Amino acid sequence: MTEAPQLLTPLPPPRPPFDRERFVFKTLAVVICTQLLIYSLAAGVCGQRALAGRPVGQVCPGTLEKLQMGFDSTLNLLLALLGGAALTKVERRS
């Protein structure tokens, strides 16, 4: 008896190496979008409370300032990571 020829299955293409910078940028994009969502939600809630007739001093005291500080620190982190990535690229070329 003759055996049927075995079909060779093609090997899957090799996986590209892990791109650390791309991962960091995507993660930062998610963090920044989440912060913007929370910031707009907090601003909306504070605006509704202000429109409800509460005195200005009692409407979300310090919430928007804390969110703004968090957003600023995230932007500073992004700039630091971009600067670090630029420095490593310069060192690799040398």
Tab-separated table of N, CA, C and O in Angstrom:
chain	number	residue	atom	x	y	z
A	1	MET	N	0.829	-1.169	0.000
A	1	MET	CA	0.000	0.000	0.000
A	1	MET	C	0.878	1.237	0.000
A	1	MET	O	1.889	1.279	0.673
A	2	THR	N	0.418	2.209	-0.738
A	2	THR	CA	1.166	3.452	-0.768
A	2	THR	C	0.517	4.444	0.188
A	2	THR	O	-0.706	4.511	0.317
A	3	GLU	N	1.383	5.172	0.848
A	3	GLU	CA	0.881	6.157	1.793
A	3	GLU	C	0.629	7.474	1.065
A	3	GLU	O	1.331	7.816	0.131
A	4	ALA	N	-0.357	8.182	1.539
A	4	ALA	CA	-0.669	9.493	0.966
A	4	ALA	C	0.434	10.468	1.367
A	4	ALA	O	0.960	10.407	2.482
A	5	PRO	N	0.853	11.340	0.458
A	5	PRO	CA	1.896	12.303	0.813
A	5	PRO	C	1.388	13.252	1.909
A	5	PRO	O	0.237	13.677	1.899
A	6	GLN	N	2.281	13.523	2.858
A	6	GLN	CA	1.920	14.408	3.949
A	6	GLN	C	2.103	15.857	3.504
A	6	GLN	O	3.118	16.205	2.917
A	7	LEU	N	1.103	16.623	3.787
A	7	LEU	CA	1.189	18.042	3.457
A	7	LEU	C	1.955	18.752	4.572
A	7	LEU	O	1.683	18.557	5.756
A	8	LEU	N	2.902	19.547	4.169
A	8	LEU	CA	3.663	20.313	5.153
A	8	LEU	C	2.908	21.592	5.474
A	8	LEU	O	2.502	22.322	4.582
A	9	THR	N	2.742	21.821	6.740
A	9	THR	CA	2.083	23.070	7.136
A	9	THR	C	3.144	24.152	7.202
A	9	THR	O	4.235	23.942	7.743
A	10	PRO	N	2.848	25.305	6.643
A	10	PRO	CA	3.848	26.376	6.670
A	10	PRO	C	4.045	26.882	8.094
A	10	PRO	O	3.114	26.907	8.902
A	11	LEU	N	5.252	27.271	8.374
A	11	LEU	CA	5.556	27.810	9.689
A	11	LEU	C	4.947	29.207	9.821
A	11	LEU	O	4.909	29.963	8.851
A	12	PRO	N	4.484	29.533	11.003
A	12	PRO	CA	3.956	30.894	11.173
A	12	PRO	C	5.093	31.898	11.049
A	12	PRO	O	6.246	31.585	11.333
A	13	PRO	N	4.768	33.095	10.591
A	13	PRO	CA	5.831	34.099	10.450
A	13	PRO	C	6.426	34.428	11.819
A	13	PRO	O	5.742	34.352	12.837
A	14	PRO	N	7.696	34.762	11.854
A	14	PRO	CA	8.313	35.069	13.148
A	14	PRO	C	7.693	36.322	13.754
A	14	PRO	O	7.331	37.262	13.050
A	15	ARG	N	7.557	36.290	15.054
A	15	ARG	CA	6.970	37.432	15.755
A	15	ARG	C	8.001	38.541	15.838
A	15	ARG	O	9.175	38.293	16.095
A	16	PRO	N	7.557	39.766	15.618
A	16	PRO	CA	8.508	40.872	15.738
A	16	PRO	C	8.914	41.036	17.204
A	16	PRO	O	8.167	40.659	18.111
A	17	PRO	N	10.080	41.595	17.457
A	17	PRO	CA	10.497	41.787	18.841
A	17	PRO	C	9.585	42.786	19.541
A	17	PRO	O	8.924	43.604	18.905
A	18	PHE	N	9.557	42.701	20.849
A	18	PHE	CA	8.711	43.584	21.650
A	18	PHE	C	9.190	45.021	21.499
A	18	PHE	O	10.358	45.320	21.728
A	19	ASP	N	8.286	45.901	21.100
A	19	ASP	CA	8.624	47.313	20.917
A	19	ASP	C	8.259	48.067	22.192
A	19	ASP	O	7.099	48.387	22.434
A	20	ARG	N	9.256	48.323	23.002
A	20	ARG	CA	9.045	48.952	24.306
A	20	ARG	C	8.488	50.365	24.167
A	20	ARG	O	7.580	50.757	24.893
A	21	GLU	N	9.030	51.138	23.258
A	21	GLU	CA	8.580	52.522	23.095
A	21	GLU	C	7.123	52.590	22.649
A	21	GLU	O	6.354	53.402	23.149
A	22	ARG	N	6.747	51.712	21.738
A	22	ARG	CA	5.365	51.705	21.271
A	22	ARG	C	4.417	51.341	22.411
A	22	ARG	O	3.340	51.927	22.553
A	23	PHE	N	4.817	50.370	23.236
A	23	PHE	CA	4.011	49.988	24.383
A	23	PHE	C	3.848	51.158	25.350
A	23	PHE	O	2.745	51.429	25.837
A	24	VAL	N	4.944	51.872	25.624
A	24	VAL	CA	4.892	53.011	26.546
A	24	VAL	C	3.988	54.100	25.986
A	24	VAL	O	3.169	54.671	26.705
A	25	PHE	N	4.095	54.392	24.701
A	25	PHE	CA	3.275	55.442	24.108
A	25	PHE	C	1.795	55.073	24.117
A	25	PHE	O	0.939	55.910	24.384
A	26	LYS	N	1.484	53.805	23.832
A	26	LYS	CA	0.086	53.380	23.870
A	26	LYS	C	-0.458	53.440	25.289
A	26	LYS	O	-1.593	53.858	25.512
A	27	THR	N	0.356	53.027	26.257
A	27	THR	CA	-0.066	53.084	27.653
A	27	THR	C	-0.301	54.526	28.084
A	27	THR	O	-1.296	54.836	28.752
A	28	LEU	N	0.601	55.417	27.699
A	28	LEU	CA	0.425	56.828	28.045
A	28	LEU	C	-0.802	57.418	27.369
A	28	LEU	O	-1.497	58.247	27.963
A	29	ALA	N	-1.079	57.001	26.150
A	29	ALA	CA	-2.275	57.496	25.465
A	29	ALA	C	-3.532	57.069	26.218
A	29	ALA	O	-4.460	57.863	26.384
A	30	VAL	N	-3.547	55.832	26.700
A	30	VAL	CA	-4.698	55.357	27.476
A	30	VAL	C	-4.825	56.146	28.772
A	30	VAL	O	-5.919	56.553	29.167
A	31	VAL	N	-3.693	56.391	29.442
A	31	VAL	CA	-3.724	57.135	30.710
A	31	VAL	C	-4.219	58.560	30.484
A	31	VAL	O	-5.067	59.066	31.230
A	32	ILE	N	-3.714	59.212	29.452
A	32	ILE	CA	-4.119	60.594	29.176
A	32	ILE	C	-5.594	60.660	28.803
A	32	ILE	O	-6.329	61.537	29.281
A	33	CYS	N	-6.067	59.727	27.984
A	33	CYS	CA	-7.485	59.725	27.616
A	33	CYS	C	-8.360	59.465	28.839
A	33	CYS	O	-9.423	60.085	28.986
A	34	THR	N	-7.921	58.576	29.720
A	34	THR	CA	-8.682	58.311	30.933
A	34	THR	C	-8.728	59.533	31.822
A	34	THR	O	-9.783	59.872	32.385
A	35	GLN	N	-7.598	60.222	31.949
A	35	GLN	CA	-7.588	61.437	32.763
A	35	GLN	C	-8.494	62.512	32.171
A	35	GLN	O	-9.193	63.204	32.913
A	36	LEU	N	-8.489	62.653	30.864
A	36	LEU	CA	-9.379	63.634	30.236
A	36	LEU	C	-10.839	63.277	30.462
A	36	LEU	O	-11.667	64.157	30.694
A	37	LEU	N	-11.155	61.995	30.408
A	37	LEU	CA	-12.520	61.562	30.657
A	37	LEU	C	-12.932	61.879	32.096
A	37	LEU	O	-14.023	62.421	32.339
A	38	ILE	N	-12.065	61.572	33.046
A	38	ILE	CA	-12.371	61.852	34.455
A	38	ILE	C	-12.470	63.362	34.681
A	38	ILE	O	-13.351	63.830	35.411
A	39	TYR	N	-11.570	64.115	34.059
A	39	TYR	CA	-11.583	65.570	34.206
A	39	TYR	C	-12.885	66.160	33.679
A	39	TYR	O	-13.516	66.993	34.336
A	40	SER	N	-13.322	65.710	32.521
A	40	SER	CA	-14.564	66.250	31.961
A	40	SER	C	-15.770	65.797	32.779
A	40	SER	O	-16.723	66.565	32.951
A	41	LEU	N	-15.739	64.581	33.306
A	41	LEU	CA	-16.824	64.115	34.159
A	41	LEU	C	-16.900	64.948	35.443
A	41	LEU	O	-17.984	65.377	35.853
A	42	ALA	N	-15.754	65.203	36.064
A	42	ALA	CA	-15.731	66.008	37.290
A	42	ALA	C	-16.178	67.434	37.011
A	42	ALA	O	-16.925	68.027	37.806
A	43	ALA	N	-15.758	67.995	35.883
A	43	ALA	CA	-16.177	69.352	35.537
A	43	ALA	C	-17.682	69.404	35.310
A	43	ALA	O	-18.360	70.360	35.715
A	44	GLY	N	-18.227	68.365	34.684
A	44	GLY	CA	-19.668	68.318	34.467
A	44	GLY	C	-20.452	68.212	35.766
A	44	GLY	O	-21.468	68.887	35.954
A	45	VAL	N	-19.982	67.357	36.676
A	45	VAL	CA	-20.667	67.207	37.968
A	45	VAL	C	-20.584	68.509	38.757
A	45	VAL	O	-21.578	68.960	39.348
A	46	CYS	N	-19.409	69.131	38.772
A	46	CYS	CA	-19.261	70.402	39.489
A	46	CYS	C	-20.125	71.487	38.854
A	46	CYS	O	-20.711	72.311	39.555
A	47	GLY	N	-20.231	71.485	37.535
A	47	GLY	CA	-21.084	72.452	36.852
A	47	GLY	C	-22.548	72.251	37.186
A	47	GLY	O	-23.282	73.215	37.395
A	48	GLN	N	-22.976	70.993	37.261
A	48	GLN	CA	-24.371	70.722	37.624
A	48	GLN	C	-24.660	71.182	39.046
A	48	GLN	O	-25.722	71.734	39.316
A	49	ARG	N	-23.719	70.936	39.936
A	49	ARG	CA	-23.914	71.371	41.319
A	49	ARG	C	-23.959	72.898	41.406
A	49	ARG	O	-24.706	73.453	42.191
A	50	ALA	N	-23.135	73.550	40.602
A	50	ALA	CA	-23.146	75.016	40.612
A	50	ALA	C	-24.461	75.550	40.057
A	50	ALA	O	-25.006	76.538	40.554
A	51	LEU	N	-24.972	74.903	39.014
A	51	LEU	CA	-26.245	75.341	38.438
A	51	LEU	C	-27.427	75.036	39.355
A	51	LEU	O	-28.491	75.650	39.219
A	52	ALA	N	-27.242	74.110	40.275
A	52	ALA	CA	-28.320	73.768	41.206
A	52	ALA	C	-28.506	74.845	42.266
A	52	ALA	O	-29.448	74.788	43.050
A	53	GLY	N	-27.587	75.808	42.317
A	53	GLY	CA	-27.762	76.921	43.225
A	53	GLY	C	-26.907	76.866	44.471
A	53	GLY	O	-27.096	77.660	45.390
A	54	ARG	N	-25.959	75.959	44.531
A	54	ARG	CA	-25.085	75.918	45.697
A	54	ARG	C	-24.094	77.080	45.630
A	54	ARG	O	-23.703	77.499	44.538
A	55	PRO	N	-23.649	77.572	46.764
A	55	PRO	CA	-22.642	78.648	46.752
A	55	PRO	C	-21.339	78.158	46.104
A	55	PRO	O	-21.012	76.980	46.155
A	56	VAL	N	-20.634	79.095	45.485
A	56	VAL	CA	-19.434	78.737	44.721
A	56	VAL	C	-18.381	78.070	45.599
A	56	VAL	O	-17.681	77.155	45.171
A	57	GLY	N	-18.264	78.479	46.858
A	57	GLY	CA	-17.249	77.904	47.747
A	57	GLY	C	-17.504	76.463	48.101
A	57	GLY	O	-16.585	75.739	48.469
A	58	GLN	N	-18.744	76.000	47.983
A	58	GLN	CA	-19.076	74.630	48.354
A	58	GLN	C	-19.113	73.682	47.163
A	58	GLN	O	-19.314	72.488	47.334
A	59	VAL	N	-18.935	74.180	45.976
A	59	VAL	CA	-19.016	73.338	44.785
A	59	VAL	C	-17.659	72.718	44.516
A	59	VAL	O	-16.718	73.390	44.099
A	60	CYS	N	-17.530	71.453	44.770
A	60	CYS	CA	-16.323	70.672	44.468
A	60	CYS	C	-15.042	71.405	44.859
A	60	CYS	O	-14.221	71.729	43.983
A	61	PRO	N	-14.821	71.667	46.125
A	61	PRO	CA	-13.620	72.422	46.491
A	61	PRO	C	-12.343	71.630	46.212
A	61	PRO	O	-12.170	70.520	46.692
A	62	GLY	N	-11.495	72.185	45.398
A	62	GLY	CA	-10.178	71.611	45.134
A	62	GLY	C	-10.154	70.438	44.177
A	62	GLY	O	-9.076	69.967	43.819
A	63	THR	N	-11.298	69.948	43.738
A	63	THR	CA	-11.311	68.769	42.870
A	63	THR	C	-10.664	69.066	41.528
A	63	THR	O	-9.813	68.305	41.052
A	64	LEU	N	-11.051	70.163	40.921
A	64	LEU	CA	-10.503	70.483	39.604
A	64	LEU	C	-9.011	70.799	39.683
A	64	LEU	O	-8.249	70.460	38.771
A	65	GLU	N	-8.571	71.420	40.787
A	65	GLU	CA	-7.144	71.715	40.936
A	65	GLU	C	-6.338	70.426	41.048
A	65	GLU	O	-5.254	70.288	40.475
A	66	LYS	N	-6.855	69.448	41.796
A	66	LYS	CA	-6.157	68.166	41.940
A	66	LYS	C	-6.093	67.426	40.609
A	66	LYS	O	-5.067	66.840	40.258
A	67	LEU	N	-7.177	67.464	39.869
A	67	LEU	CA	-7.171	66.815	38.561
A	67	LEU	C	-6.212	67.510	37.604
A	67	LEU	O	-5.526	66.863	36.813
A	68	GLN	N	-6.152	68.824	37.670
A	68	GLN	CA	-5.226	69.573	36.822
A	68	GLN	C	-3.783	69.231	37.171
A	68	GLN	O	-2.945	69.068	36.287
A	69	MET	N	-3.473	69.103	38.461
A	69	MET	CA	-2.118	68.726	38.871
A	69	MET	C	-1.772	67.323	38.373
A	69	MET	O	-0.647	67.067	37.923
A	70	GLY	N	-2.729	66.413	38.421
A	70	GLY	CA	-2.497	65.063	37.911
A	70	GLY	C	-2.254	65.058	36.416
A	70	GLY	O	-1.384	64.340	35.912
A	71	PHE	N	-3.012	65.859	35.691
A	71	PHE	CA	-2.828	65.960	34.248
A	71	PHE	C	-1.459	66.558	33.913
A	71	PHE	O	-0.767	66.094	33.011
A	72	ASP	N	-1.060	67.581	34.676
A	72	ASP	CA	0.257	68.188	34.458
A	72	ASP	C	1.382	67.202	34.724
A	72	ASP	O	2.365	67.160	33.976
A	73	SER	N	1.251	66.404	35.769
A	73	SER	CA	2.304	65.429	36.062
A	73	SER	C	2.377	64.358	34.976
A	73	SER	O	3.457	63.888	34.628
A	74	THR	N	1.222	63.990	34.400
A	74	THR	CA	1.231	63.021	33.303
A	74	THR	C	1.918	63.601	32.072
A	74	THR	O	2.705	62.909	31.407
A	75	LEU	N	1.659	64.858	31.774
A	75	LEU	CA	2.331	65.485	30.638
A	75	LEU	C	3.836	65.599	30.874
A	75	LEU	O	4.633	65.394	29.957
A	76	ASN	N	4.234	65.906	32.108
A	76	ASN	CA	5.658	65.953	32.428
A	76	ASN	C	6.305	64.587	32.262
A	76	ASN	O	7.428	64.478	31.767
A	77	LEU	N	5.595	63.531	32.663
A	77	LEU	CA	6.117	62.181	32.486
A	77	LEU	C	6.267	61.852	31.004
A	77	LEU	O	7.282	61.278	30.589
A	78	LEU	N	5.294	62.242	30.210
A	78	LEU	CA	5.364	61.991	28.768
A	78	LEU	C	6.563	62.698	28.150
A	78	LEU	O	7.312	62.112	27.366
A	79	LEU	N	6.779	63.956	28.524
A	79	LEU	CA	7.929	64.686	27.992
A	79	LEU	C	9.244	64.069	28.442
A	79	LEU	O	10.207	63.988	27.667
A	80	ALA	N	9.302	63.603	29.683
A	80	ALA	CA	10.524	62.957	30.173
A	80	ALA	C	10.795	61.664	29.424
A	80	ALA	O	11.946	61.376	29.052
A	81	LEU	N	9.757	60.880	29.166
A	81	LEU	CA	9.953	59.631	28.430
A	81	LEU	C	10.357	59.898	26.987
A	81	LEU	O	11.188	59.178	26.426
A	82	LEU	N	9.765	60.918	26.377
A	82	LEU	CA	10.163	61.264	25.011
A	82	LEU	C	11.614	61.725	24.972
A	82	LEU	O	12.364	61.375	24.059
A	83	GLY	N	12.028	62.513	25.973
A	83	GLY	CA	13.417	62.952	26.026
A	83	GLY	C	14.363	61.793	26.249
A	83	GLY	O	15.433	61.718	25.635
A	84	GLY	N	13.987	60.855	27.114
A	84	GLY	CA	14.821	59.676	27.346
A	84	GLY	C	14.929	58.813	26.108
A	84	GLY	O	15.998	58.278	25.798
A	85	ALA	N	13.830	58.670	25.381
A	85	ALA	CA	13.872	57.880	24.145
A	85	ALA	C	14.767	58.549	23.111
A	85	ALA	O	15.514	57.885	22.394
A	86	ALA	N	14.722	59.875	23.046
A	86	ALA	CA	15.572	60.591	22.091
A	86	ALA	C	17.048	60.435	22.471
A	86	ALA	O	17.896	60.288	21.594
A	87	LEU	N	17.349	60.454	23.762
A	87	LEU	CA	18.740	60.292	24.188
A	87	LEU	C	19.269	58.903	23.879
A	87	LEU	O	20.408	58.758	23.469
A	88	THR	N	18.447	57.866	24.057
A	88	THR	CA	18.916	56.515	23.761
A	88	THR	C	19.134	56.338	22.270
A	88	THR	O	20.031	55.625	21.850
A	89	LYS	N	18.328	56.994	21.436
A	89	LYS	CA	18.534	56.891	19.996
A	89	LYS	C	19.824	57.591	19.576
A	89	LYS	O	20.526	57.133	18.691
A	90	VAL	N	20.141	58.701	20.225
A	90	VAL	CA	21.383	59.406	19.915
A	90	VAL	C	22.589	58.576	20.326
A	90	VAL	O	23.577	58.487	19.611
A	91	GLU	N	22.511	57.907	21.493
A	91	GLU	CA	23.615	57.092	21.968
A	91	GLU	C	23.839	55.883	21.070
A	91	GLU	O	24.955	55.442	20.874
A	92	ARG	N	22.776	55.307	20.511
A	92	ARG	CA	22.916	54.145	19.632
A	92	ARG	C	23.615	54.510	18.323
A	92	ARG	O	24.323	53.724	17.751
A	93	ARG	N	23.384	55.715	17.849
A	93	ARG	CA	23.999	56.136	16.576
A	93	ARG	C	25.486	56.384	16.728
A	93	ARG	O	26.239	56.253	15.798
A	94	SER	N	25.886	56.790	17.938
A	94	SER	CA	27.305	57.124	18.143
A	94	SER	C	28.186	55.903	18.148
A	94	SER	O	27.868	54.824	18.352
